[in-house]
Amino acid sequence: MGLVIVFTACFLIGGTRRAVAGPRVALGPFDMYGQTDISRERKEVMEAFASALSREGVEIAGIEALKKLYVEEGVKNFTEEILLRIAGDEGADFAITGSIALLESTYSLNWRVIDVRAGRLIGSYSKTALSALELPGLVMEAAPGMNEKMLATLRAMPVERTGVLFEVAVEGTKRIDADAVLKNVASKAGEPFSPDIVRDDIRAIYSTGYFDDVTADLSETSSGKKLTFMVKEKPFVRDIVIKGNKKLSEEKLREAITVKKGTLINRTLAAEDAERLRAVYGQSGFYLAEVKHEIDSEGIDATITFDITENEKVKVKRITVIGNEKFSDKDIIDIMATQKAGIFSFITGSGSFDEYAFENDISLIMKHYYDKGYIDADILDYKALLGEDKKWFYITIAISEGERFKVGKFDITGDILGEKEDLIERLKLEPGDVFSRTKLSKSIEALAEVYGNEGYANADFNTSTAKDYEKLTVDLVINVVKHEQVYVDRIDIRGNVRTRDKVIRREMEVKEEDLFSSIALKKSKNNLKRLGYFEDVSVAKTEGPGGDKVNVDVLVKERPTGAVTFGVGYSSVDKIIGTASISQSNLMGTGLKLDLSGSVSATSNRYQLSFTEPWLFDRPISAGVDLFKTSREYPDFTESKDGFGLRLGLPLYKRNTYLHFNYRLENVNIDHVAAAASTVILEQEGRSTVSSLTTLVKHDTRDDLFFPTEGVLATLSTEVAGGPVGGTINYVKYEGSASKYFLLPWETVFSIRGVVGYTHSFGGQEVPIFERYFLGGMNSVRGFKTRSLGPVDSVTGEIIGGRSKVVFNSEYIFPISEKDNFRGVLFFDMGNAYEGAIKPGDMRKGAGFGIRWYSPIGPLRLEWGYNLDRKKDERPSMWEFTIGGSF
């Protein structure tokens, strides 16, 4: 009925033909979009169009034809194609089509003016209003400009004539060659002139996208008829200016702009960018911000200016929840990101309204109900109304909760893989549990992994439910259709700028033409993350060329793997320290590791050159060499070392378990021993040679090298020095360690780590001071000074180190800034070193907190530990930091 009224109004205003020649326009009914009925607003807008255009001398055509289609033929959707056909039949010069939308409390009005004969767009308009009362005024303001554009188009239309063309030319080109334009036209010299062909030519030239305007002129010359296409090139964007922004940074605003410098001007994109900027302000609480765009064209260049009026932030005054009985208002509101403004909102920034966040809040509320068993819960209505003062939003959410359901029977049907009982054991729900949609999703994910590991990557898991309203239970049946097994057709690698494809492919557990395996896909991702080359790694299955083929898409984001650093810093152990290093863990993208570093402080110096080939002979065999020279002053002696090491690693089981052989030959000098030093130290004064061979088994299933969230790292080693290996020092050292990582909610991680060690000498020698265990500090028991824990000389009271040790660490790691690889940590440590047997009752304890950051120069740790069982002369707490290495 509303559409008929629109037609009638337009007909009464524009139904009389004018004597003066001018634009004749077919005005189509606008489309409507909104959660409420806005037909009244549309009627007023259409009447405004008809009235405003009539005042400008425009004749409205096609009213009766449109009404006939609506009333007699039942056409409800007037597409652009229908409107152009009616306009052509009615002899209209132009057609206007558009839409009106109501988004929350904002009206959006968009329309287009189309040249019927040329079939091209001559104008596109977009307006917004906060009230329906503003809409007619917006149309009135735009009408004169629309009329001028239509009149200019009419004046430029070619006169319909006959005859043979002598010449076809182009005028108005500046950057584009005229011959390139003529390649798009069908009108040729020596051929008859045709208005229809010229109309198609205009459309073809315009469709290239290089021109703002295209017209044609037919003129008589002394040589014959000349057809000239007159074009106006679109200018290039010379500059993009943002002004008026004070509350939001220009950098943040420019991220939302899609128009780029050096590209052809696109007026539609510029208008859309203005709306995007307004949306950015809306997300930050400036819901009343206004953004206008102006295009200043100077010949072949143009400047786009976005003029912003920020206005005041619109805050949330009140959130009202209706219909909730099972959960309190506070329970519901705490789920939401949208919160009402408080006393400290000016500091915290809380209370701002973001329509996108509010829409997501509705989903979060429903997820909460579904995960608590309320499977019939529904949001009946939700509104965010802007107050009359335009300063506050008032939010209302109406909820229907329903009853709480528990899981009744649970069954798996269809294509069963293996034993049904084994599949059911993998499910996250059991009969009697409160129903949870999240747990149901995880159950399906668990089944998908089982089937995917056998090559059924396209298996379907269709869940059906049967509710019993008397028992308040829901029976669940998962019907499995496994389809056919699929194979990997292609592995596509993207995002690697430095790292060679070969380095990535060799870490993949799946290969092209292999049977697909979901577990192998997960292991491939973990392998790549453990390399340490990438900030982020995505390994996903994508659609292949056929039903039995899939592709594997590997997307990586590289992190800096090399650094040249010089500097002066402070170490909690060495105090003022000068450092210099050249390191590259992915040399020339080949995976080779090179590290040349040196440090000098008042009490120590260290120089080291290391080289590692992780894939020797293109096989997963690692090999490396180390050259080193170090010296350090201790309170009662000075220790100097120089030598080299050789390393070889062989895979024992897949990529997770390796056998390593490390040979080390070093010269050690103990001198400047104090007269009052311990007997253990006095006996070892002088030079010695250490020749040792270490055999180490390492099992590593962590999902990341620096910030693991799950997996295990375990090592077991035996080092033999002297005897058959040579050297002047004889000892055997046994060590074992194990770390386990657990992923917890909110992207947090809990880890536990245990370390034990024992060393003994043979051949009548004592274990050398430099191979004894000294605990305390960053990598053992935090909260204690480095090398402050261990057996004490009974005479001098000096710590002489132990022949056995035990360390236990537990950590809770939480994200601070995931984007910047910035995390916080809470920890508890305990451990000690002993002369003989380990005594659990004598373990020292520390706890504290710290931060972890993967900085541009390597992993950084800053941690504060508190001594939980402080003894006399011990410090109550310790600050420590380190750059590089992993815990």
mmCIF file with all atom_site columns, C-alpha atoms in Angstrom, residues 699-815:
data_model
loop_
_atom_site.group_PDB
_atom_site.id
_atom_site.type_symbol
_atom_site.label_atom_id
_atom_site.label_alt_id
_atom_site.label_comp_id
_atom_site.label_asym_id
_atom_site.label_entity_id
_atom_site.label_seq_id
_atom_site.pdbx_PDB_ins_code
_atom_site.Cartn_x
_atom_site.Cartn_y
_atom_site.Cartn_z
_atom_site.occupancy
_atom_site.B_iso_or_equiv
_atom_site.pdbx_formal_charge
_atom_site.auth_seq_id
_atom_site.auth_comp_id
_atom_site.auth_asym_id
_atom_site.auth_atom_id
_atom_site.pdbx_PDB_model_num
ATOM 1   C CA . HIS A 1 699 ? 62.473 -35.138 23.176 1.00 0.00 ? 699 HIS A CA 1
ATOM 2   C CA . ASP A 1 700 ? 60.675 -31.943 22.120 1.00 0.00 ? 700 ASP A CA 1
ATOM 3   C CA . THR A 1 701 ? 56.973 -31.659 21.267 1.00 0.00 ? 701 THR A CA 1
ATOM 4   C CA . ARG A 1 702 ? 56.545 -27.956 22.111 1.00 0.00 ? 702 ARG A CA 1
ATOM 5   C CA . ASP A 1 703 ? 54.428 -25.905 19.722 1.00 0.00 ? 703 ASP A CA 1
ATOM 6   C CA . ASP A 1 704 ? 56.701 -22.847 19.833 1.00 0.00 ? 704 ASP A CA 1
ATOM 7   C CA . LEU A 1 705 ? 60.364 -22.180 20.542 1.00 0.00 ? 705 LEU A CA 1
ATOM 8   C CA . PHE A 1 706 ? 59.993 -19.021 22.634 1.00 0.00 ? 706 PHE A CA 1
ATOM 9   C CA . PHE A 1 707 ? 56.412 -18.999 23.925 1.00 0.00 ? 707 PHE A CA 1
ATOM 10  C CA . PRO A 1 708 ? 55.164 -22.626 23.981 1.00 0.00 ? 708 PRO A CA 1
ATOM 11  C CA . THR A 1 709 ? 51.562 -23.269 24.980 1.00 0.00 ? 709 THR A CA 1
ATOM 12  C CA . GLU A 1 710 ? 51.583 -27.060 24.982 1.00 0.00 ? 710 GLU A CA 1
ATOM 13  C CA . GLY A 1 711 ? 53.951 -29.977 24.657 1.00 0.00 ? 711 GLY A CA 1
ATOM 14  C CA . VAL A 1 712 ? 56.917 -31.500 26.454 1.00 0.00 ? 712 VAL A CA 1
ATOM 15  C CA . LEU A 1 713 ? 60.663 -30.804 26.456 1.00 0.00 ? 713 LEU A CA 1
ATOM 16  C CA . ALA A 1 714 ? 62.725 -33.569 28.069 1.00 0.00 ? 714 ALA A CA 1
ATOM 17  C CA . THR A 1 715 ? 66.477 -34.276 28.049 1.00 0.00 ? 715 THR A CA 1
ATOM 18  C CA . LEU A 1 716 ? 68.680 -37.020 29.453 1.00 0.00 ? 716 LEU A CA 1
ATOM 19  C CA . SER A 1 717 ? 72.468 -36.760 29.186 1.00 0.00 ? 717 SER A CA 1
ATOM 20  C CA . THR A 1 718 ? 75.733 -38.314 30.267 1.00 0.00 ? 718 THR A CA 1
ATOM 21  C CA . GLU A 1 719 ? 79.053 -36.461 30.011 1.00 0.00 ? 719 GLU A CA 1
ATOM 22  C CA . VAL A 1 720 ? 82.372 -38.258 30.379 1.00 0.00 ? 720 VAL A CA 1
ATOM 23  C CA . ALA A 1 721 ? 85.600 -36.282 30.751 1.00 0.00 ? 721 ALA A CA 1
ATOM 24  C CA . GLY A 1 722 ? 89.047 -37.791 30.958 1.00 0.00 ? 722 GLY A CA 1
ATOM 25  C CA . GLY A 1 723 ? 89.862 -41.483 30.887 1.00 0.00 ? 723 GLY A CA 1
ATOM 26  C CA . PRO A 1 724 ? 89.395 -42.820 27.329 1.00 0.00 ? 724 PRO A CA 1
ATOM 27  C CA . VAL A 1 725 ? 88.439 -39.336 26.083 1.00 0.00 ? 725 VAL A CA 1
ATOM 28  C CA . GLY A 1 726 ? 91.734 -37.781 27.214 1.00 0.00 ? 726 GLY A CA 1
ATOM 29  C CA . GLY A 1 727 ? 92.530 -34.598 29.111 1.00 0.00 ? 727 GLY A CA 1
ATOM 30  C CA . THR A 1 728 ? 93.749 -34.061 32.658 1.00 0.00 ? 728 THR A CA 1
ATOM 31  C CA . ILE A 1 729 ? 90.368 -33.811 34.370 1.00 0.00 ? 729 ILE A CA 1
ATOM 32  C CA . ASN A 1 730 ? 88.317 -36.931 35.144 1.00 0.00 ? 730 ASN A CA 1
ATOM 33  C CA . TYR A 1 731 ? 84.627 -36.797 35.924 1.00 0.00 ? 731 TYR A CA 1
ATOM 34  C CA . VAL A 1 732 ? 81.235 -38.177 34.870 1.00 0.00 ? 732 VAL A CA 1
ATOM 35  C CA . LYS A 1 733 ? 78.081 -36.055 34.918 1.00 0.00 ? 733 LYS A CA 1
ATOM 36  C CA . TYR A 1 734 ? 74.472 -37.316 34.676 1.00 0.00 ? 734 TYR A CA 1
ATOM 37  C CA . GLU A 1 735 ? 71.636 -34.861 34.120 1.00 0.00 ? 735 GLU A CA 1
ATOM 38  C CA . GLY A 1 736 ? 67.946 -35.027 33.339 1.00 0.00 ? 736 GLY A CA 1
ATOM 39  C CA . SER A 1 737 ? 65.271 -32.389 32.848 1.00 0.00 ? 737 SER A CA 1
ATOM 40  C CA . ALA A 1 738 ? 61.622 -32.289 31.842 1.00 0.00 ? 738 ALA A CA 1
ATOM 41  C CA . SER A 1 739 ? 59.196 -29.434 31.143 1.00 0.00 ? 739 SER A CA 1
ATOM 42  C CA . LYS A 1 740 ? 55.477 -29.702 30.477 1.00 0.00 ? 740 LYS A CA 1
ATOM 43  C CA . TYR A 1 741 ? 53.208 -26.926 29.153 1.00 0.00 ? 741 TYR A CA 1
ATOM 44  C CA . PHE A 1 742 ? 49.420 -26.693 29.595 1.00 0.00 ? 742 PHE A CA 1
ATOM 45  C CA . LEU A 1 743 ? 47.171 -24.318 27.649 1.00 0.00 ? 743 LEU A CA 1
ATOM 46  C CA . LEU A 1 744 ? 44.532 -22.769 29.912 1.00 0.00 ? 744 LEU A CA 1
ATOM 47  C CA . PRO A 1 745 ? 41.565 -20.429 29.266 1.00 0.00 ? 745 PRO A CA 1
ATOM 48  C CA . TRP A 1 746 ? 42.162 -16.844 28.137 1.00 0.00 ? 746 TRP A CA 1
ATOM 49  C CA . GLU A 1 747 ? 45.321 -17.847 26.226 1.00 0.00 ? 747 GLU A CA 1
ATOM 50  C CA . THR A 1 748 ? 47.229 -18.411 29.450 1.00 0.00 ? 748 THR A CA 1
ATOM 51  C CA . VAL A 1 749 ? 49.821 -21.164 29.980 1.00 0.00 ? 749 VAL A CA 1
ATOM 52  C CA . PHE A 1 750 ? 50.902 -23.154 33.028 1.00 0.00 ? 750 PHE A CA 1
ATOM 53  C CA . SER A 1 751 ? 54.264 -24.921 32.942 1.00 0.00 ? 751 SER A CA 1
ATOM 54  C CA . ILE A 1 752 ? 56.227 -27.149 35.292 1.00 0.00 ? 752 ILE A CA 1
ATOM 55  C CA . ARG A 1 753 ? 59.922 -27.986 35.019 1.00 0.00 ? 753 ARG A CA 1
ATOM 56  C CA . GLY A 1 754 ? 62.133 -30.372 36.926 1.00 0.00 ? 754 GLY A CA 1
ATOM 57  C CA . VAL A 1 755 ? 65.923 -30.741 36.746 1.00 0.00 ? 755 VAL A CA 1
ATOM 58  C CA . VAL A 1 756 ? 68.216 -33.218 38.476 1.00 0.00 ? 756 VAL A CA 1
ATOM 59  C CA . GLY A 1 757 ? 71.966 -33.648 38.159 1.00 0.00 ? 757 GLY A CA 1
ATOM 60  C CA . TYR A 1 758 ? 74.773 -35.648 39.667 1.00 0.00 ? 758 TYR A CA 1
ATOM 61  C CA . THR A 1 759 ? 78.523 -35.627 39.020 1.00 0.00 ? 759 THR A CA 1
ATOM 62  C CA . HIS A 1 760 ? 81.443 -37.631 40.374 1.00 0.00 ? 760 HIS A CA 1
ATOM 63  C CA . SER A 1 761 ? 85.127 -37.916 39.636 1.00 0.00 ? 761 SER A CA 1
ATOM 64  C CA . PHE A 1 762 ? 87.347 -40.939 39.142 1.00 0.00 ? 762 PHE A CA 1
ATOM 65  C CA . GLY A 1 763 ? 91.062 -41.667 39.104 1.00 0.00 ? 763 GLY A CA 1
ATOM 66  C CA . GLY A 1 764 ? 91.571 -40.227 42.554 1.00 0.00 ? 764 GLY A CA 1
ATOM 67  C CA . GLN A 1 765 ? 90.562 -36.670 41.564 1.00 0.00 ? 765 GLN A CA 1
ATOM 68  C CA . GLU A 1 766 ? 88.018 -34.238 42.962 1.00 0.00 ? 766 GLU A CA 1
ATOM 69  C CA . VAL A 1 767 ? 85.213 -32.864 40.813 1.00 0.00 ? 767 VAL A CA 1
ATOM 70  C CA . PRO A 1 768 ? 86.662 -29.552 39.472 1.00 0.00 ? 768 PRO A CA 1
ATOM 71  C CA . ILE A 1 769 ? 85.217 -26.347 40.878 1.00 0.00 ? 769 ILE A CA 1
ATOM 72  C CA . PHE A 1 770 ? 84.061 -25.250 37.429 1.00 0.00 ? 770 PHE A CA 1
ATOM 73  C CA . GLU A 1 771 ? 81.950 -28.404 36.975 1.00 0.00 ? 771 GLU A CA 1
ATOM 74  C CA . ARG A 1 772 ? 80.221 -28.329 40.352 1.00 0.00 ? 772 ARG A CA 1
ATOM 75  C CA . TYR A 1 773 ? 76.641 -27.134 40.769 1.00 0.00 ? 773 TYR A CA 1
ATOM 76  C CA . PHE A 1 774 ? 75.965 -23.579 41.975 1.00 0.00 ? 774 PHE A CA 1
ATOM 77  C CA . LEU A 1 775 ? 72.284 -22.614 42.086 1.00 0.00 ? 775 LEU A CA 1
ATOM 78  C CA . GLY A 1 776 ? 70.381 -19.375 42.492 1.00 0.00 ? 776 GLY A CA 1
ATOM 79  C CA . GLY A 1 777 ? 69.517 -16.788 39.898 1.00 0.00 ? 777 GLY A CA 1
ATOM 80  C CA . MET A 1 778 ? 67.546 -16.462 36.694 1.00 0.00 ? 778 MET A CA 1
ATOM 81  C CA . ASN A 1 779 ? 67.830 -20.027 35.391 1.00 0.00 ? 779 ASN A CA 1
ATOM 82  C CA . SER A 1 780 ? 67.480 -22.023 38.585 1.00 0.00 ? 780 SER A CA 1
ATOM 83  C CA . VAL A 1 781 ? 65.940 -20.661 41.815 1.00 0.00 ? 781 VAL A CA 1
ATOM 84  C CA . ARG A 1 782 ? 64.830 -17.052 41.450 1.00 0.00 ? 782 ARG A CA 1
ATOM 85  C CA . GLY A 1 783 ? 64.798 -14.770 44.459 1.00 0.00 ? 783 GLY A CA 1
ATOM 86  C CA . PHE A 1 784 ? 68.366 -15.797 45.320 1.00 0.00 ? 784 PHE A CA 1
ATOM 87  C CA . LYS A 1 785 ? 71.645 -14.275 44.180 1.00 0.00 ? 785 LYS A CA 1
ATOM 88  C CA . THR A 1 786 ? 73.367 -16.087 41.324 1.00 0.00 ? 786 THR A CA 1
ATOM 89  C CA . ARG A 1 787 ? 75.653 -18.945 42.562 1.00 0.00 ? 787 ARG A CA 1
ATOM 90  C CA . SER A 1 788 ? 74.519 -18.399 46.156 1.00 0.00 ? 788 SER A CA 1
ATOM 91  C CA . LEU A 1 789 ? 73.026 -21.855 46.827 1.00 0.00 ? 789 LEU A CA 1
ATOM 92  C CA . GLY A 1 790 ? 75.078 -24.976 47.454 1.00 0.00 ? 790 GLY A CA 1
ATOM 93  C CA . PRO A 1 791 ? 77.358 -26.643 50.002 1.00 0.00 ? 791 PRO A CA 1
ATOM 94  C CA . VAL A 1 792 ? 79.499 -24.332 52.126 1.00 0.00 ? 792 VAL A CA 1
ATOM 95  C CA . ASP A 1 793 ? 83.117 -24.836 53.182 1.00 0.00 ? 793 ASP A CA 1
ATOM 96  C CA . SER A 1 794 ? 83.023 -25.542 56.904 1.00 0.00 ? 794 SER A CA 1
ATOM 97  C CA . VAL A 1 795 ? 86.147 -23.467 57.541 1.00 0.00 ? 795 VAL A CA 1
ATOM 98  C CA . THR A 1 796 ? 85.846 -20.444 55.249 1.00 0.00 ? 796 THR A CA 1
ATOM 99  C CA . GLY A 1 797 ? 82.068 -20.344 54.926 1.00 0.00 ? 797 GLY A CA 1
ATOM 100 C CA . GLU A 1 798 ? 82.505 -20.051 51.152 1.00 0.00 ? 798 GLU A CA 1
ATOM 101 C CA . ILE A 1 799 ? 80.035 -21.709 48.763 1.00 0.00 ? 799 ILE A CA 1
ATOM 102 C CA . ILE A 1 800 ? 81.975 -24.436 46.974 1.00 0.00 ? 800 ILE A CA 1
ATOM 103 C CA . GLY A 1 801 ? 79.210 -25.930 44.824 1.00 0.00 ? 801 GLY A CA 1
ATOM 104 C CA . GLY A 1 802 ? 77.611 -29.348 44.972 1.00 0.00 ? 802 GLY A CA 1
ATOM 105 C CA . ARG A 1 803 ? 77.990 -32.693 43.290 1.00 0.00 ? 803 ARG A CA 1
ATOM 106 C CA . SER A 1 804 ? 74.200 -33.086 42.979 1.00 0.00 ? 804 SER A CA 1
ATOM 107 C CA . LYS A 1 805 ? 71.311 -30.726 42.365 1.00 0.00 ? 805 LYS A CA 1
ATOM 108 C CA . VAL A 1 806 ? 67.567 -30.610 42.074 1.00 0.00 ? 806 VAL A CA 1
ATOM 109 C CA . VAL A 1 807 ? 65.440 -27.749 40.736 1.00 0.00 ? 807 VAL A CA 1
ATOM 110 C CA . PHE A 1 808 ? 61.686 -27.398 40.404 1.00 0.00 ? 808 PHE A CA 1
ATOM 111 C CA . ASN A 1 809 ? 60.045 -24.456 38.574 1.00 0.00 ? 809 ASN A CA 1
ATOM 112 C CA . SER A 1 810 ? 56.384 -23.680 38.000 1.00 0.00 ? 810 SER A CA 1
ATOM 113 C CA . GLU A 1 811 ? 55.090 -20.735 35.991 1.00 0.00 ? 811 GLU A CA 1
ATOM 114 C CA . TYR A 1 812 ? 51.778 -19.150 35.043 1.00 0.00 ? 812 TYR A CA 1
ATOM 115 C CA . ILE A 1 813 ? 52.195 -17.081 31.859 1.00 0.00 ? 813 ILE A CA 1
ATOM 116 C CA . PHE A 1 814 ? 49.543 -14.660 30.635 1.00 0.00 ? 814 PHE A CA 1
ATOM 117 C CA . PRO A 1 815 ? 49.368 -12.324 27.619 1.00 0.00 ? 815 PRO A CA 1
#
